């Protein structure tokens, strides 16, 4: 298969290559070390952000039932691509204060204050549901990861023809999200007020201390601590938790009806909690959703009927029946003879 056709069939390869090229360009131009996750778990956020990779590993086991034919390409192409983009994503997040140190927190805080009743409503709602979802727990992250697991596993088994589209959309969202953080960097509204979630508040304090050490230490700090702190970069704008849950919600309503209403509840909770925990300004939510909508559209374009990927996966058209010996004989005769044969 020619290289161009192969890349068209597996767009995740050139998407990943593009993200890697941009990430390395930032690293070389700014003199920033590229960090790989270390074996030591970053305890700042309660649940490790890289756990979604485990979800893809679980999917491999599930996919053995749903789409055996594509298991190899997912295992040896899709999974490595997602892992590479995720590592680039978190490196970009760590590099924010060195690439674009101009913070927009004051502006975003003013937008929150302009809609203060909505912020207060989210905080009040978090207290109201505390008997069901504890303020001391980390359901915010747990719910997001469970939605990730459920979405990939369901589509792998029930709608295997759409799994690749979902995978591309998630890959695009992760890649573009890491770059979007650099446009209007912000730390988060917890700089101005504390939310009611105790675990989130503790995580925010630890991550902000790491942010300050990162700013002060620069490349030297990144070289020493980048691997163990790779998941603790702060970036409020846009909210990729809201964007990611919205992405899975769109796929659920279109292709996975049994997941639609649970996904809608998780999405609503994540949007509320993103604001109530003071991880995010309210304006971060619609921007994250817009990024998810673009990723959804782009993934469908890349896997649309007629694309190289889908053409190669479609069954071949039946070969025309061979002509009979008599028909081939008649075709070689003069026109008068052919007309007689048609009588």
mmCIF file of C-alpha atoms in Angstrom, residues 49-226:
data_model
loop_
_atom_site.group_PDB
_atom_site.id
_atom_site.type_symbol
_atom_site.label_atom_id
_atom_site.label_comp_id
_atom_site.label_asym_id
_atom_site.label_seq_id
_atom_site.Cartn_x
_atom_site.Cartn_y
_atom_site.Cartn_z
ATOM 1 C CA UNK A 49 -4.690 11.529 34.764
ATOM 2 C CA UNK A 50 -2.941 8.813 32.766
ATOM 3 C CA UNK A 51 -5.403 6.185 33.977
ATOM 4 C CA UNK A 52 -7.516 6.579 30.808
ATOM 5 C CA UNK A 53 -4.751 4.653 29.060
ATOM 6 C CA UNK A 54 -5.733 1.701 31.211
ATOM 7 C CA UNK A 55 -9.198 2.128 29.714
ATOM 8 C CA UNK A 56 -7.804 1.519 26.257
ATOM 9 C CA UNK A 57 -6.052 -1.595 27.529
ATOM 10 C CA UNK A 58 -9.368 -2.811 28.932
ATOM 11 C CA UNK A 59 -10.888 -2.071 25.542
ATOM 12 C CA UNK A 60 -8.374 -4.410 23.898
ATOM 13 C CA UNK A 61 -9.791 -7.265 25.939
ATOM 14 C CA UNK A 62 -13.358 -6.222 25.121
ATOM 15 C CA UNK A 63 -12.552 -5.704 21.448
ATOM 16 C CA UNK A 64 -11.442 -9.297 21.153
ATOM 17 C CA UNK A 65 -15.180 -9.992 21.131
ATOM 18 C CA UNK A 66 -16.391 -6.992 19.147
ATOM 19 C CA UNK A 67 -13.898 -6.381 16.349
ATOM 20 C CA UNK A 68 -11.196 -8.993 16.096
ATOM 21 C CA UNK A 69 -10.233 -7.892 12.590
ATOM 22 C CA UNK A 70 -9.058 -4.453 13.741
ATOM 23 C CA UNK A 71 -7.464 -5.520 16.998
ATOM 24 C CA UNK A 72 -3.967 -5.425 15.522
ATOM 25 C CA UNK A 73 -4.232 -1.872 14.177
ATOM 26 C CA UNK A 74 -5.661 -0.654 17.475
ATOM 27 C CA UNK A 75 -2.993 -2.389 19.526
ATOM 28 C CA UNK A 76 -0.001 -1.422 17.408
ATOM 29 C CA UNK A 77 -1.172 1.908 15.923
ATOM 30 C CA UNK A 78 -4.064 3.406 17.889
ATOM 31 C CA UNK A 79 -2.905 2.759 21.448
ATOM 32 C CA UNK A 80 0.678 4.020 20.884
ATOM 33 C CA UNK A 81 -0.645 7.126 19.099
ATOM 34 C CA UNK A 82 -2.962 7.981 21.970
ATOM 35 C CA UNK A 83 -0.206 7.438 24.536
ATOM 36 C CA UNK A 84 2.203 9.671 22.597
ATOM 37 C CA UNK A 85 -0.359 12.481 22.177
ATOM 38 C CA UNK A 86 -1.272 12.280 25.872
ATOM 39 C CA UNK A 87 2.371 12.633 26.919
ATOM 40 C CA UNK A 88 2.783 15.610 24.544
ATOM 41 C CA UNK A 89 -0.405 17.101 25.985
ATOM 42 C CA UNK A 90 0.920 17.000 29.546
ATOM 43 C CA UNK A 91 4.334 18.342 28.548
ATOM 44 C CA UNK A 92 2.672 21.311 26.862
ATOM 45 C CA UNK A 93 0.635 21.848 30.009
ATOM 46 C CA UNK A 94 3.797 21.898 32.131
ATOM 47 C CA UNK A 95 5.466 24.337 29.738
ATOM 48 C CA UNK A 96 2.674 26.938 29.782
ATOM 49 C CA UNK A 97 4.428 29.440 32.115
ATOM 50 C CA UNK A 98 7.557 29.316 29.938
ATOM 51 C CA UNK A 99 5.886 29.478 26.507
ATOM 52 C CA UNK A 100 3.207 32.060 27.334
ATOM 53 C CA UNK A 101 3.572 33.516 30.846
ATOM 54 C CA UNK A 102 0.782 36.101 30.392
ATOM 55 C CA UNK A 103 -2.095 34.903 32.604
ATOM 56 C CA UNK A 104 -5.745 35.774 31.939
ATOM 57 C CA UNK A 105 -7.083 34.918 35.406
ATOM 58 C CA UNK A 106 -8.130 38.479 36.266
ATOM 59 C CA UNK A 107 -10.193 38.712 33.071
ATOM 60 C CA UNK A 108 -11.814 35.296 33.535
ATOM 61 C CA UNK A 109 -12.534 36.059 37.203
ATOM 62 C CA UNK A 110 -14.367 39.190 36.087
ATOM 63 C CA UNK A 111 -16.531 37.033 33.796
ATOM 64 C CA UNK A 112 -17.356 34.770 36.747
ATOM 65 C CA UNK A 113 -18.303 37.754 38.884
ATOM 66 C CA UNK A 114 -20.558 39.015 36.090
ATOM 67 C CA UNK A 115 -22.606 35.806 36.373
ATOM 68 C CA UNK A 116 -22.197 35.321 40.117
ATOM 69 C CA UNK A 117 -25.677 33.803 40.630
ATOM 70 C CA UNK A 118 -24.702 30.900 38.345
ATOM 71 C CA UNK A 119 -21.468 30.297 40.285
ATOM 72 C CA UNK A 120 -23.349 30.380 43.601
ATOM 73 C CA UNK A 121 -25.983 28.011 42.209
ATOM 74 C CA UNK A 122 -23.298 25.431 41.278
ATOM 75 C CA UNK A 123 -21.760 25.660 44.752
ATOM 76 C CA UNK A 124 -25.170 25.375 46.425
ATOM 77 C CA UNK A 125 -26.058 22.382 44.246
ATOM 78 C CA UNK A 126 -22.836 20.622 45.242
ATOM 79 C CA UNK A 127 -23.873 21.002 48.891
ATOM 80 C CA UNK A 128 -27.396 19.774 48.117
ATOM 81 C CA UNK A 129 -26.165 16.516 46.539
ATOM 82 C CA UNK A 130 -23.417 15.983 49.150
ATOM 83 C CA UNK A 131 -25.354 13.108 50.811
ATOM 84 C CA UNK A 132 -25.083 11.245 47.497
ATOM 85 C CA UNK A 133 -21.769 12.564 46.135
ATOM 86 C CA UNK A 134 -19.462 13.437 49.009
ATOM 87 C CA UNK A 135 -17.576 16.713 49.067
ATOM 88 C CA UNK A 136 -14.602 14.776 50.442
ATOM 89 C CA UNK A 137 -14.402 12.389 47.479
ATOM 90 C CA UNK A 138 -13.135 12.629 43.908
ATOM 91 C CA UNK A 139 -16.212 11.671 41.929
ATOM 92 C CA UNK A 140 -15.432 14.504 39.503
ATOM 93 C CA UNK A 141 -12.442 12.620 38.131
ATOM 94 C CA UNK A 142 -13.844 9.136 38.722
ATOM 95 C CA UNK A 143 -17.027 9.897 36.758
ATOM 96 C CA UNK A 144 -15.030 11.265 33.836
ATOM 97 C CA UNK A 145 -12.798 8.190 33.636
ATOM 98 C CA UNK A 146 -15.757 5.800 33.960
ATOM 99 C CA UNK A 147 -17.453 7.614 31.072
ATOM 100 C CA UNK A 148 -14.241 7.178 29.079
ATOM 101 C CA UNK A 149 -14.174 3.431 29.824
ATOM 102 C CA UNK A 150 -17.870 2.890 29.139
ATOM 103 C CA UNK A 151 -17.840 4.808 25.864
ATOM 104 C CA UNK A 152 -14.880 3.017 24.330
ATOM 105 C CA UNK A 153 -15.955 -0.433 25.497
ATOM 106 C CA UNK A 154 -19.554 -0.008 24.308
ATOM 107 C CA UNK A 155 -18.555 1.209 20.848
ATOM 108 C CA UNK A 156 -15.941 -1.527 20.540
ATOM 109 C CA UNK A 157 -18.593 -4.227 20.935
ATOM 110 C CA UNK A 158 -21.908 -2.694 19.815
ATOM 111 C CA UNK A 159 -20.862 -0.233 17.097
ATOM 112 C CA UNK A 160 -17.379 -1.329 16.022
ATOM 113 C CA UNK A 161 -17.728 0.647 12.788
ATOM 114 C CA UNK A 162 -17.842 3.836 14.902
ATOM 115 C CA UNK A 163 -15.088 2.993 17.364
ATOM 116 C CA UNK A 164 -12.385 4.403 15.105
ATOM 117 C CA UNK A 165 -14.360 7.641 14.700
ATOM 118 C CA UNK A 166 -14.657 7.995 18.484
ATOM 119 C CA UNK A 167 -10.978 7.235 18.892
ATOM 120 C CA UNK A 168 -10.003 9.894 16.332
ATOM 121 C CA UNK A 169 -12.239 12.460 18.014
ATOM 122 C CA UNK A 170 -10.685 11.789 21.439
ATOM 123 C CA UNK A 171 -7.195 11.941 19.929
ATOM 124 C CA UNK A 172 -7.895 15.269 18.204
ATOM 125 C CA UNK A 173 -9.398 16.707 21.387
ATOM 126 C CA UNK A 174 -6.334 15.768 23.445
ATOM 127 C CA UNK A 175 -3.927 17.142 20.871
ATOM 128 C CA UNK A 176 -5.730 20.405 20.195
ATOM 129 C CA UNK A 177 -6.538 20.823 23.889
ATOM 130 C CA UNK A 178 -2.863 20.858 24.814
ATOM 131 C CA UNK A 179 -2.244 23.584 22.249
ATOM 132 C CA UNK A 180 -5.385 25.533 23.240
ATOM 133 C CA UNK A 181 -4.041 25.885 26.782
ATOM 134 C CA UNK A 182 -1.309 28.128 25.377
ATOM 135 C CA UNK A 183 -3.672 30.675 23.806
ATOM 136 C CA UNK A 184 -5.138 32.308 26.952
ATOM 137 C CA UNK A 185 -3.405 30.652 29.938
ATOM 138 C CA UNK A 186 -5.166 30.734 33.294
ATOM 139 C CA UNK A 187 -4.520 28.947 36.585
ATOM 140 C CA UNK A 188 -8.068 28.797 37.918
ATOM 141 C CA UNK A 189 -10.606 30.593 40.127
ATOM 142 C CA UNK A 190 -9.285 28.863 43.250
ATOM 143 C CA UNK A 191 -6.752 31.708 43.269
ATOM 144 C CA UNK A 192 -9.602 33.986 44.392
ATOM 145 C CA UNK A 193 -11.861 31.719 46.428
ATOM 146 C CA UNK A 194 -11.924 28.217 47.851
ATOM 147 C CA UNK A 195 -14.511 25.680 46.752
ATOM 148 C CA UNK A 196 -16.412 23.293 49.051
ATOM 149 C CA UNK A 197 -14.611 20.126 47.875
ATOM 150 C CA UNK A 198 -11.865 19.356 50.395
ATOM 151 C CA UNK A 199 -9.881 16.952 48.202
ATOM 152 C CA UNK A 200 -9.994 19.352 45.255
ATOM 153 C CA UNK A 201 -8.832 22.222 47.454
ATOM 154 C CA UNK A 202 -5.876 20.198 48.725
ATOM 155 C CA UNK A 203 -4.976 19.230 45.160
ATOM 156 C CA UNK A 204 -5.177 22.850 44.042
ATOM 157 C CA UNK A 205 -2.807 23.989 46.771
ATOM 158 C CA UNK A 206 -0.283 21.277 45.929
ATOM 159 C CA UNK A 207 -0.499 21.907 42.183
ATOM 160 C CA UNK A 208 -0.167 25.662 42.632
ATOM 161 C CA UNK A 209 2.960 25.122 44.734
ATOM 162 C CA UNK A 210 4.321 22.975 41.887
ATOM 163 C CA UNK A 211 3.371 25.728 39.396
ATOM 164 C CA UNK A 212 5.319 28.314 41.403
ATOM 165 C CA UNK A 213 8.331 26.003 41.672
ATOM 166 C CA UNK A 214 8.123 25.368 37.930
ATOM 167 C CA UNK A 215 8.083 29.103 37.186
ATOM 168 C CA UNK A 216 11.011 29.763 39.505
ATOM 169 C CA UNK A 217 13.108 26.736 38.539
ATOM 170 C CA UNK A 218 12.492 26.723 34.779
ATOM 171 C CA UNK A 219 14.174 24.040 32.689
ATOM 172 C CA UNK A 220 16.204 22.816 35.658
ATOM 173 C CA UNK A 221 13.083 22.107 37.698
ATOM 174 C CA UNK A 222 11.442 20.403 34.731
ATOM 175 C CA UNK A 223 14.514 18.262 34.158
ATOM 176 C CA UNK A 224 14.446 17.090 37.799
ATOM 177 C CA UNK A 225 10.728 16.862 38.518
ATOM 178 C CA UNK A 226 9.046 16.769 35.113
#
